[in-house]
Structure formats: structure tokens, C-alpha cells
Short mmCIF file of C-alpha atoms in Angstrom, two decimals:
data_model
loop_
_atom_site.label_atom_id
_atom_site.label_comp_id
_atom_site.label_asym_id
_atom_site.label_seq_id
_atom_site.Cartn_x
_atom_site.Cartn_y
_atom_site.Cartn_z
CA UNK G 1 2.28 2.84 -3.45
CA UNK G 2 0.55 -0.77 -4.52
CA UNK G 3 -2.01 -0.47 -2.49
CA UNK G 4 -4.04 2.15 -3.93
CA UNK G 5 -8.04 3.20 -3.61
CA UNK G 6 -8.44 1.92 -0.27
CA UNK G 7 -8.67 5.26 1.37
CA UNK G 8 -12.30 5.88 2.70
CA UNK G 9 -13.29 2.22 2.28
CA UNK G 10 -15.99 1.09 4.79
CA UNK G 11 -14.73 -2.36 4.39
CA UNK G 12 -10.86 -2.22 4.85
CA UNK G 13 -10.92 -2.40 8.59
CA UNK G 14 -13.04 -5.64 8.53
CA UNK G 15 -12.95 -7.60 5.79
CA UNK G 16 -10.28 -9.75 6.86
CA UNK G 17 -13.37 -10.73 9.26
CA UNK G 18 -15.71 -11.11 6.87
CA UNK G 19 -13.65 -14.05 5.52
CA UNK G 20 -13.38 -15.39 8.55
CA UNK G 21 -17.04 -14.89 9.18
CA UNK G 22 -17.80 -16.52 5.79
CA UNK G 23 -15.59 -20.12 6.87
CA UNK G 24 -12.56 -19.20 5.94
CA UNK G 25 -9.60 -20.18 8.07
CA UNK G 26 -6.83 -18.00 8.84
CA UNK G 27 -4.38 -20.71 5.95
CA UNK G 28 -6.80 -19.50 3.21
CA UNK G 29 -7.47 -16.07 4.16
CA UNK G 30 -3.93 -15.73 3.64
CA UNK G 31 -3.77 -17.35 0.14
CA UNK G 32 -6.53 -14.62 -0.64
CA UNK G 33 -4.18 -12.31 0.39
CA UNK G 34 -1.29 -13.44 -1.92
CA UNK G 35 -3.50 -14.20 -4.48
CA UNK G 36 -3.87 -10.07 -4.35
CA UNK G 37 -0.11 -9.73 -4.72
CA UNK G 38 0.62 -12.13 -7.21
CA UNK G 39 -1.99 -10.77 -9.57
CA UNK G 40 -0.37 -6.89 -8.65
CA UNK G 41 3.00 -7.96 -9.32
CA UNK G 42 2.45 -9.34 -12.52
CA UNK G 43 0.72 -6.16 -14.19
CA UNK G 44 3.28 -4.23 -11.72
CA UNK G 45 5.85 -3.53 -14.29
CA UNK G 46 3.92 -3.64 -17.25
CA UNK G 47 1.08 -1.36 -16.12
CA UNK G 48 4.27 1.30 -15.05
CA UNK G 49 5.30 1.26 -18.77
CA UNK G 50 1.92 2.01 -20.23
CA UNK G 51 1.90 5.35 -17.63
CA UNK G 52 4.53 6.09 -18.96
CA UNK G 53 3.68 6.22 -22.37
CA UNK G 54 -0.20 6.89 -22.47
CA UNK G 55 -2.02 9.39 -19.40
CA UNK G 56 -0.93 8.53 -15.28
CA UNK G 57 -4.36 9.77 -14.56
CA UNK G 58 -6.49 7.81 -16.83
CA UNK G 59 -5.03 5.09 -16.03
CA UNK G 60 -5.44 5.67 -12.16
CA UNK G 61 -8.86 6.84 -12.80
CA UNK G 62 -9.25 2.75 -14.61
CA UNK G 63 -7.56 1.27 -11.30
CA UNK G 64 -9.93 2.69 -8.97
CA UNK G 65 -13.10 1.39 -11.18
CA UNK G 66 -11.56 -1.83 -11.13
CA UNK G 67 -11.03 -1.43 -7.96
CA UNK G 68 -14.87 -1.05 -7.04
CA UNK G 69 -15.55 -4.16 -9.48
CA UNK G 70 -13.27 -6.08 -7.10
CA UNK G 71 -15.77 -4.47 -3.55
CA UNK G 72 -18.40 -5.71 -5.43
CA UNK G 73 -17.58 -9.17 -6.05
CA UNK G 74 -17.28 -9.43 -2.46
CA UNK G 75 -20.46 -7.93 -1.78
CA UNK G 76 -22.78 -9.97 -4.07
CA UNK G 77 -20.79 -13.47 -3.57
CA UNK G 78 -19.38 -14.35 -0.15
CA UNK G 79 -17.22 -17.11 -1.08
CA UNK G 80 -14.04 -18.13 -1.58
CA UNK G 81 -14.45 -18.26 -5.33
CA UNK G 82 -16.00 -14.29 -5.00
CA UNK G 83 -13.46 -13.51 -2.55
CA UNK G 84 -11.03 -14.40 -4.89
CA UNK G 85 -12.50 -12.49 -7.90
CA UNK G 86 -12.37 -9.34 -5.95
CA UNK G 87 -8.60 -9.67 -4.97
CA UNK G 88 -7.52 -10.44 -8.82
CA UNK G 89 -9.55 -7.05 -9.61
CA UNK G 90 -8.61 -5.01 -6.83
CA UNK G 91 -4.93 -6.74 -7.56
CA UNK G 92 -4.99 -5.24 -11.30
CA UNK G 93 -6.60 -2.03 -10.23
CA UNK G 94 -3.94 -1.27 -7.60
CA UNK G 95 -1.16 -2.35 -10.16
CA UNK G 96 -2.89 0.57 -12.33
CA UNK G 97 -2.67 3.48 -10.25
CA UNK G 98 0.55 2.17 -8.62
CA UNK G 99 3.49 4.59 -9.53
CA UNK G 100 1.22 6.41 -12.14
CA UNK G 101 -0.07 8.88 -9.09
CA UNK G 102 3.42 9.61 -7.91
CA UNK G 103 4.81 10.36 -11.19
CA UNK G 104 1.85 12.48 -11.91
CA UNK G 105 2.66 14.59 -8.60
CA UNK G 106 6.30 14.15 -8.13
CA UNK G 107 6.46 15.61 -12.47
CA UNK G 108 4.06 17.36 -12.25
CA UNK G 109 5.46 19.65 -9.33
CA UNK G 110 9.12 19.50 -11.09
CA UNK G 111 7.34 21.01 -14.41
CA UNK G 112 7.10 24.36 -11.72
CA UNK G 113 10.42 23.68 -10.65
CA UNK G 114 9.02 22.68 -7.02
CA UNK G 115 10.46 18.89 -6.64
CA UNK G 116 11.56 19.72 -3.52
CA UNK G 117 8.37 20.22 -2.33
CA UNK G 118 7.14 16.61 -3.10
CA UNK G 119 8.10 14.87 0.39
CA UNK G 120 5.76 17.90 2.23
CA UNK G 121 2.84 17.29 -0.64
CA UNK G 122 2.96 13.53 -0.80
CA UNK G 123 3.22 13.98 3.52
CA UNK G 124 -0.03 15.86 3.79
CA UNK G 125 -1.52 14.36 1.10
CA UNK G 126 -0.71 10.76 2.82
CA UNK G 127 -2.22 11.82 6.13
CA UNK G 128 -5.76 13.24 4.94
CA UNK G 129 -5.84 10.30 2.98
CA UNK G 130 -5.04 8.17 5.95
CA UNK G 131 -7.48 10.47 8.20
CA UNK G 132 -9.91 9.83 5.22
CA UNK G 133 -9.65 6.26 6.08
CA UNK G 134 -10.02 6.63 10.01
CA UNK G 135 -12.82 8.59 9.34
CA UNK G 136 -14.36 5.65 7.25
CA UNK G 137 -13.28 3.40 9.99
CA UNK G 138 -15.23 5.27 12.91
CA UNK G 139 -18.15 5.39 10.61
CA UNK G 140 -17.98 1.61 9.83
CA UNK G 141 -19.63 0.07 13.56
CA UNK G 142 -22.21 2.30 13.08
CA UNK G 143 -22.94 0.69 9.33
CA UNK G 144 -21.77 -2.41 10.19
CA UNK G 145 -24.11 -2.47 13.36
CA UNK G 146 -27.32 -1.02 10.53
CA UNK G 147 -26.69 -3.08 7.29
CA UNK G 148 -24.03 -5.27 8.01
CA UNK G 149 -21.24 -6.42 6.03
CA UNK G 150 -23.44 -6.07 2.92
CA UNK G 151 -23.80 -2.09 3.39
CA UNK G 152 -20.50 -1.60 4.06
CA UNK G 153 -19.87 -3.32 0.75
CA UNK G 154 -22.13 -1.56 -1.28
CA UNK G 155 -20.59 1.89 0.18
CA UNK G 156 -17.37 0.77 -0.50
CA UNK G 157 -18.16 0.12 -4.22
CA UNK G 158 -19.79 4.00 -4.36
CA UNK G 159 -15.98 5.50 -2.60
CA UNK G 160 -14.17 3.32 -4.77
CA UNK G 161 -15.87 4.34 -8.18
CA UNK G 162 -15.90 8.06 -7.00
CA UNK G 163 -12.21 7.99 -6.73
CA UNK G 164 -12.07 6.93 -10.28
CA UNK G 165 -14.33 9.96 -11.32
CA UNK G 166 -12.07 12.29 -9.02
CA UNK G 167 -8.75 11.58 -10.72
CA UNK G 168 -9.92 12.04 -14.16
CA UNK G 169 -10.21 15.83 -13.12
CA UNK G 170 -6.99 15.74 -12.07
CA UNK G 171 -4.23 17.76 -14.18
CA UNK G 172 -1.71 16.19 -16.33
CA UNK G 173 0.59 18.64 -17.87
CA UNK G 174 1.29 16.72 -20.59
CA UNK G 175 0.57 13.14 -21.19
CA UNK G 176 2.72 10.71 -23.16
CA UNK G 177 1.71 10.85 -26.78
CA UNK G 178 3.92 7.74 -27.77
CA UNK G 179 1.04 4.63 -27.26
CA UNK G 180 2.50 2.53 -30.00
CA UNK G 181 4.03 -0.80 -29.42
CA UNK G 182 7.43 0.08 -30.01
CA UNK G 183 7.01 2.68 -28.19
CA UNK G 184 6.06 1.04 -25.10
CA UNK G 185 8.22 -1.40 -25.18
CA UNK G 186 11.00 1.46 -25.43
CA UNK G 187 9.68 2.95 -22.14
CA UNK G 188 9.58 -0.44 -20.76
CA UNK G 189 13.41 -1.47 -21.40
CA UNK G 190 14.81 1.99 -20.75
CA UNK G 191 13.09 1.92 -17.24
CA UNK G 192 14.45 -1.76 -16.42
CA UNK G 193 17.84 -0.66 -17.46
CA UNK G 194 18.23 1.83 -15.19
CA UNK G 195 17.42 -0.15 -12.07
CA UNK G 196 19.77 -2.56 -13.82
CA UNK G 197 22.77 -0.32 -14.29
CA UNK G 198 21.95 2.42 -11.90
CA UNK G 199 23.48 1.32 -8.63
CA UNK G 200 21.26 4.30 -6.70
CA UNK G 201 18.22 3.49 -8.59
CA UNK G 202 18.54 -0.23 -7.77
CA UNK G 203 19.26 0.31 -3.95
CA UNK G 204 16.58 3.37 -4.12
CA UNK G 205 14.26 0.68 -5.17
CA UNK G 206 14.64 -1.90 -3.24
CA UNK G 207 14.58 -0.55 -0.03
CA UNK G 208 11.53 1.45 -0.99
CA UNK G 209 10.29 -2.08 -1.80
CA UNK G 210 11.15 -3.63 1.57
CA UNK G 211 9.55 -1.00 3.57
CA UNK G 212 6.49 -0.85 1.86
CA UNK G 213 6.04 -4.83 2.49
CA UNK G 214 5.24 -4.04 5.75
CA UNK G 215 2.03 -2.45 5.23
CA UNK G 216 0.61 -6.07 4.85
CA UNK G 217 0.77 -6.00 8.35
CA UNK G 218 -2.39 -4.22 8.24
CA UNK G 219 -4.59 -6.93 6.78
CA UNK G 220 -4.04 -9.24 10.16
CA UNK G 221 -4.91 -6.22 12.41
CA UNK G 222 -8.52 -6.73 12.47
CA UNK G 223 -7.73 -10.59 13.59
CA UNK G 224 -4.67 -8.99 15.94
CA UNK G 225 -8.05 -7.44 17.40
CA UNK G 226 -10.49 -9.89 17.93
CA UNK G 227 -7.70 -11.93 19.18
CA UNK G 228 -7.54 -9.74 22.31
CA UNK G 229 -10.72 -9.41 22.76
CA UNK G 230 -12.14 -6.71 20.68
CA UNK G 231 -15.91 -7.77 19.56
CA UNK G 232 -16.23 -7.56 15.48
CA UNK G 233 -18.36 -4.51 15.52
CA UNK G 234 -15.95 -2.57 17.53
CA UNK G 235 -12.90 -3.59 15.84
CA UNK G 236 -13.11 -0.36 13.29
CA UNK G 237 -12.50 1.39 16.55
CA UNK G 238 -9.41 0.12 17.14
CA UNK G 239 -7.91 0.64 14.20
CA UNK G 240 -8.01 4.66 14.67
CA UNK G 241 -4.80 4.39 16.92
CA UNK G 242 -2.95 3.08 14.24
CA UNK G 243 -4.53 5.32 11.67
CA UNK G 244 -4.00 8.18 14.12
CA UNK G 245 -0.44 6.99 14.73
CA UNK G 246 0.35 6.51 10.69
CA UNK G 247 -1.40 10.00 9.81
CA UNK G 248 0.98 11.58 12.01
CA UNK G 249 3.67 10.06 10.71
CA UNK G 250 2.78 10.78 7.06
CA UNK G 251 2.92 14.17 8.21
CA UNK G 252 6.45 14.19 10.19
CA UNK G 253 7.65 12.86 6.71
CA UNK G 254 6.91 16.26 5.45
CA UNK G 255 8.52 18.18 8.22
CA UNK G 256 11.65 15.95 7.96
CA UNK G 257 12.25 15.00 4.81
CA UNK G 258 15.74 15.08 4.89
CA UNK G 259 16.07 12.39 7.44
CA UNK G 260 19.23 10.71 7.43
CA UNK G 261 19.92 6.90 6.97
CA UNK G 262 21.28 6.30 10.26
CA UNK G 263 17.95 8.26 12.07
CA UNK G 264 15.38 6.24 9.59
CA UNK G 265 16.95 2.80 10.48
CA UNK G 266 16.54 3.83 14.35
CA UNK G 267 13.21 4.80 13.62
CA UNK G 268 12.23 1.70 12.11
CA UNK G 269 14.08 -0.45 14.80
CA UNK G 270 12.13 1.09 17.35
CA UNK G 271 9.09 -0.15 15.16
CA UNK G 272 10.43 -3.70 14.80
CA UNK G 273 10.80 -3.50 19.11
CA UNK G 274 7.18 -1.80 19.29
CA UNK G 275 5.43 -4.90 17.03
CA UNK G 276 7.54 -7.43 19.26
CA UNK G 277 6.16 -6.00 22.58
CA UNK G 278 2.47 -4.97 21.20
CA UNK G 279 2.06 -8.39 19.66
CA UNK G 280 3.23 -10.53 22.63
CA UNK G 281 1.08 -8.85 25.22
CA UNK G 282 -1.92 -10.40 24.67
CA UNK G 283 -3.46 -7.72 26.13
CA UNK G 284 -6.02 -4.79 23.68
CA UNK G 285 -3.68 -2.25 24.93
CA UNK G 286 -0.63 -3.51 22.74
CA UNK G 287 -2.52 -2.05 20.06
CA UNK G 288 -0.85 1.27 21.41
CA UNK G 289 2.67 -0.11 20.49
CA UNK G 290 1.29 -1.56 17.56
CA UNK G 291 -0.10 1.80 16.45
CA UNK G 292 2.91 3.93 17.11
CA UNK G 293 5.38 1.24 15.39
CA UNK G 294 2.89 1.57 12.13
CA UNK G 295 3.32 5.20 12.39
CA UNK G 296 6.90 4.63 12.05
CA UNK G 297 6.37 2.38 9.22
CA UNK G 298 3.79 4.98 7.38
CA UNK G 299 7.08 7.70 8.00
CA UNK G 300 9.40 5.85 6.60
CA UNK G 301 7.62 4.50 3.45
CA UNK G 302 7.14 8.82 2.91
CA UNK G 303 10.89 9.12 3.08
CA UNK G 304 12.06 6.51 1.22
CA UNK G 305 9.66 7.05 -2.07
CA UNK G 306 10.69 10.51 -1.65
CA UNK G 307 14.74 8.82 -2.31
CA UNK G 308 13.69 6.77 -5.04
CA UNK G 309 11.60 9.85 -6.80
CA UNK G 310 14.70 12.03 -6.21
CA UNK G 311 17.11 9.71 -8.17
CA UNK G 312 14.61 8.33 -11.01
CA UNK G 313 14.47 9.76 -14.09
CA UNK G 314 11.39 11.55 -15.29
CA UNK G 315 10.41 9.91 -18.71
CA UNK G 316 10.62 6.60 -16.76
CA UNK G 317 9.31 7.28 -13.51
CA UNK G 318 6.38 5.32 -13.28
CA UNK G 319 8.16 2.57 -14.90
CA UNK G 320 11.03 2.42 -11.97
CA UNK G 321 8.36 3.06 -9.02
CA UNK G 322 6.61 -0.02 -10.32
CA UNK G 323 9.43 -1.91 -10.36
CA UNK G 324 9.77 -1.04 -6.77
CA UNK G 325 5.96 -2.01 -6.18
CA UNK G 326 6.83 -5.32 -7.98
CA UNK G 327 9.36 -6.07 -5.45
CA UNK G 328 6.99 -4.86 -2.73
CA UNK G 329 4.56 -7.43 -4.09
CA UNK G 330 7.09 -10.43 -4.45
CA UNK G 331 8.40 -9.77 -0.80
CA UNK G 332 4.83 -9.01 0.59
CA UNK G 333 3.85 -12.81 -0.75
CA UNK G 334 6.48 -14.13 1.59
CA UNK G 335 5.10 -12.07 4.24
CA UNK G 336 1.44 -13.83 3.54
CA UNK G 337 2.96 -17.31 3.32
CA UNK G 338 5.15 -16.66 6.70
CA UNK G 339 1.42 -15.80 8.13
CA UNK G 340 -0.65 -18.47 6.30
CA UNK G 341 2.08 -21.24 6.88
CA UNK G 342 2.67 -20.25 10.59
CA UNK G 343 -0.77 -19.92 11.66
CA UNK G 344 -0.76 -23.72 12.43
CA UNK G 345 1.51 -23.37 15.52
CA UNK G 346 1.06 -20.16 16.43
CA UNK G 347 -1.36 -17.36 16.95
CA UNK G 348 -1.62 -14.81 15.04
CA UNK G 349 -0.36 -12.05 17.57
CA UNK G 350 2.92 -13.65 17.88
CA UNK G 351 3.18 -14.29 14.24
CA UNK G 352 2.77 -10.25 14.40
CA UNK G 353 5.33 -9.92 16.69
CA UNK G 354 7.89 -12.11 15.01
CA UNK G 355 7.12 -10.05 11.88
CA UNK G 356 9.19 -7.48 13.84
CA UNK G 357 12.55 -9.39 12.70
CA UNK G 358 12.42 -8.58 9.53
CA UNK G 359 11.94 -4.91 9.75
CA UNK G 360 14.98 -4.75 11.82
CA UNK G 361 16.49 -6.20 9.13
CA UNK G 362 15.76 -3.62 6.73
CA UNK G 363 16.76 -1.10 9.58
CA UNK G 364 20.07 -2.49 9.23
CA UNK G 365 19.82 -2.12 5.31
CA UNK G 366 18.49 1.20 5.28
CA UNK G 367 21.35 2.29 7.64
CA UNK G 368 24.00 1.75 4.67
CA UNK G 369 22.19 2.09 1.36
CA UNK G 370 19.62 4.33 1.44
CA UNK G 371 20.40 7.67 -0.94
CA UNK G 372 20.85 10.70 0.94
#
């Protein structure tokens, strides 16, 4: 949900090394990478109000040019300072299409009278975007191995930007026609107060948020990688079990969207236990574990945005799922400082494994106050 237009990009699987690569150290890489959430969760909430009351597609179409802005500051200046550029922009662009996408669907398939069907659409849709990105991921060594990280940048810019021209064909049965101040701000308080006074909405929300945390995992995979052993130009190849692993799970979310509480919080302990043992073995095979646990994850961010759409309201849909990415962004900095911070007394494997404690935690959570 927050981290949008990454799908297809050449880059994702290895630009955590391309800091590195550059000088970076592990400390700052990770400031990079809350840098990226700080910026999203301030235009979080706001940007959700403005989908609300202008068009979810035009402004997703914006976020993905923005988006390619941000590939391209990290293509033309490999630095900190350009690094940094292209997190704020990627950070705003992601805030942008974040919610506005699933409120166009989720409405858009209610408008037929098919909301049910939004768990199997957003499921299928999740894993060919996800196979989108393994696809891009295979195809990376061989780029990576031709033009280096500069070509993969400069493809990643093109993907990005075509995104942006793809989702202003989208349909929109009707967009808001209320752009005025006032009534923004209208859109903007009504959506806060019900996560306020909604006790569903707020629970719906925040255990959306704490689930979707987790997929900043994903940035220290490519150093999980080399770690064990992996050489940089093969590291894209690793990631397909996980993208394998998270596809399919996308697409289980479809087939069992009705999941109880109790069943999702086992699932996600099991993925907590998986991160503990693939992160600890030191070894390039507990990518396996690692993979399978992130297929859990992928599952069980399907199901519970499916919760939160269920219970939100439709003329402030976008405005409540970005509150949800807001908290996603405020808990995903801790998870950046927990890596940046513990990175000078341990490695980053076990740091991944540890990471598993928390997501039992929210197993526990999920167990007793996710809506049904």
C-alpha cells in the first residue's frame, strides 16, 4: 500500500547495493531508508484527502512520475546527497498513489455491486504485479552484468514513468468534484474522525499498519544475500524465491479471503519462526525460509487491507487507508532505526532474524482484533 511503483523496477533488487557500492555503510543506508518513510508519512494523510476529493488516478498517475524523478536522481548522482533526493521523491510519489489505487478498485468494483470480489482482484492483481517484479529481477544480472548499475537506472526511470502513463487510462467512475479548500479539509476531518471514533476502523487500521511494516524487510535482502555469499550480480537471482513465495501468497489471499483471526495470526507466527531460522543459518539456503515466511507476510497484508476496505466508508476511503499507510510509515522508521542502530553489534542476518519478534507480536494482536 505505501510502497507503490516499484513493480518491474530493474533496480529494486539491488540498490540497497549500490549504496553500499557507492561508500555507504550499512548506519546510513538505513537513514536513507527512513528518510523515505518520514517524507511518505508526512504527505501520507494529506495526499489521502486530496484522493478523496479530486481524481485517485491522476493522482497515482503524478506518484509514479515522481516516482521516476526519484530513479533518476540516483542514476545521474551517486551520492549520498542524490541518494537522498531520490528517496524524498520516490517518498512523495508513493504517498500519492498510496490508498488512492485501492479506493479506485475496492469503489470502483462496489459501484457494480461486486465488493466482495475485491480480496480475489487485489490477490491476482498483487501476484502479476509481484511476478512483474521477479520478472524484472531475473532480467536485472543480465543488465547489470551489460550496463551496470547505470542501465538498470535508466530502465527503471522508463517502467516507472510508463506506469504513470498506464494509470491515467485507467477508469474512474466518477471523480470527486469538490477540490476547494473547505472542501478538502471536510474530507480530511471526516476521515480522521472515523478512525477516531470508529473502534473497527481504528483496530482495522492499525493492524493493517503493523503488517505492512514488515515489507521493509525487503530492502536488507539484497545485503541478507551477499552476506551469505551470493556475488552482487547474482543477487537478483535470489530474490525470485521470495518473489515466487510472496506471488503465491498474494494469490492464496484470493482463494481465502475469509481467513479467520486465529488462522492469520498462525500464519504469521510461522513467518516470525521462518525469519528466525532463515536469518540465523548463515547459510544461502535460509533464503528458502526467508522466502516462504515473506509469502506469509505478502498473504496477510492481502487479508488484512481487504478488513480495513470492508469496514471504511466509501467517501473517505482513501483518506482512512492512508492513515493506515501513515502508521505503516511511523512503525516502518523504527524498523530502519532497529537496523541502522543495531548494525554496530550485529550482522545484518541476525538483525533479520530478531526482526521475527515483532511479527509474532502482531500475530498475537491480529489473533484478538482483527475484523472478521
Amino acid at each position: 500500500m505505501v510502497r507503490a511503483c516499484e513493480d518491474g523496477i530493474l533496480l529494486y533488487p539491488v540498490y540497497a547495493l549500490l549504496f553500499a557500492d557507492a561508500g555507504l555503510t550499512t548506519a546510513q543506508i538505513s537513514t536513507l531508508f527512513m528518510l523515505w518513510s518520514v517524507v511518505a508519512f508526512a504527505a501520507e494523510v494529506p495526499s489521502g484527502a486530496w484522493a478523496d476529493t479530486w481524481s485517485r488516478r491522476s493522482l497515482y498517475a503524478l506518484g509514479a512520475f515522481l516516482t521516476a524523478a526519484g530513479f533518476l536522481s540516483w542514476t545521474i548522482w551517486q551520492s549520498y546527497p542524490g541518494f537522498a533526493l531520490g528517496f524524498i521523491l520516490w517518498g512523495l510519489g508513493g504517498a500519492l498513489g498510496s490508498g488512492a489505487l485501492e479506493a479506485l478498485i475496492y469503489d470502483e468494483l462496489a459501484a457494480d455491486g461486486e465488493e466482495d470480489r475485491y480480496a480475489r482482484v487485489a490477490g491476482r492483481a498483487g501476484t502479476i504485479a509481484i511476478l512483474a517484479q521477479l520478472g524484472a529481477t531475473l532480467l536485472a544480472t543480465p543488465v547489470f552484468l551489460l550496463g551496470g548499475y547505470e542501465l538498470l537506472g535508466w530502465l527503471s526511470v522508463v517502467v516507472a514513468a510508463a506506469a504513470g502513463v498506464v494509470a491515467l487510462g485507467f477508469h474512474e467512475t466518477s471523480a470527486a468534484e469538490e477540490d476547494d479548500e473547505d472542501g478538502y479539509l471536510k474530507t480530511l476531518a471526516a476521515g480522521l474522525r472515523e478512525v477516531r471514533r470508529g473502534r473497527v476502523v481504528r483496530w482495522a487500521v492499525l493492524i493493517s499498519a503493523m503488517v505492512y511494516a514488515f515489507s521493509g524487510l525487503d530492502e536488507y535482502l539484497p545485503m541478507v544475500s551477499r552476506d551469505t555469499g551470493v556475488p552482487t550480480a547474482l543477487v537478483p537471482v535470489a530474490f525470485a524465491v521470495p518473489s515466487i513465495c510472496m506471488a503465491a501468497g498474494s494469490a492464496l489471499a484470493g482463494r481465502w479471503s475469509t481467513v479467520g483471526p486465529r488462522r492469520l495470526a498462525a500464519a504469521l507466527a510461522t513467518a516470525a519462526a521462518l525469519l528466525a531460522v532463515g536469518g540465523l543459518s548463515g547459510h544461502v539456503a535460509g533464503l528458502a525460509p526467508i522466502g516462504v515466511a515473506f509469502g506469509l507476510l505478502q498473504f496477510a497484508m492481502v487479508i488484512t487491507e481487504t478488513r480495513l476496505q470492508d469496514v471504511t466508508p466509501s467517501a473517505v476511503r482513501a483518506t482512512v487507508l492512508s492513515v493506515s499507510g501513515f502508521a505503516t510509515e511511523v512503525l516502518t522508521v523504527g524498523l530502519y532505526a532497529f537496523f541502522g542502530l543495531g548494525a554496530a553489534i550485529a550482522a545484518v542476518p541476525v538483525l533479520f532474524a530478531l526482526a521475527g519478534l515483532p511479527v509474532l507480536a502482531t500475530a498475537a494482536v491480529v489473533a484478538t482484533r482483527l475484523p472478521k
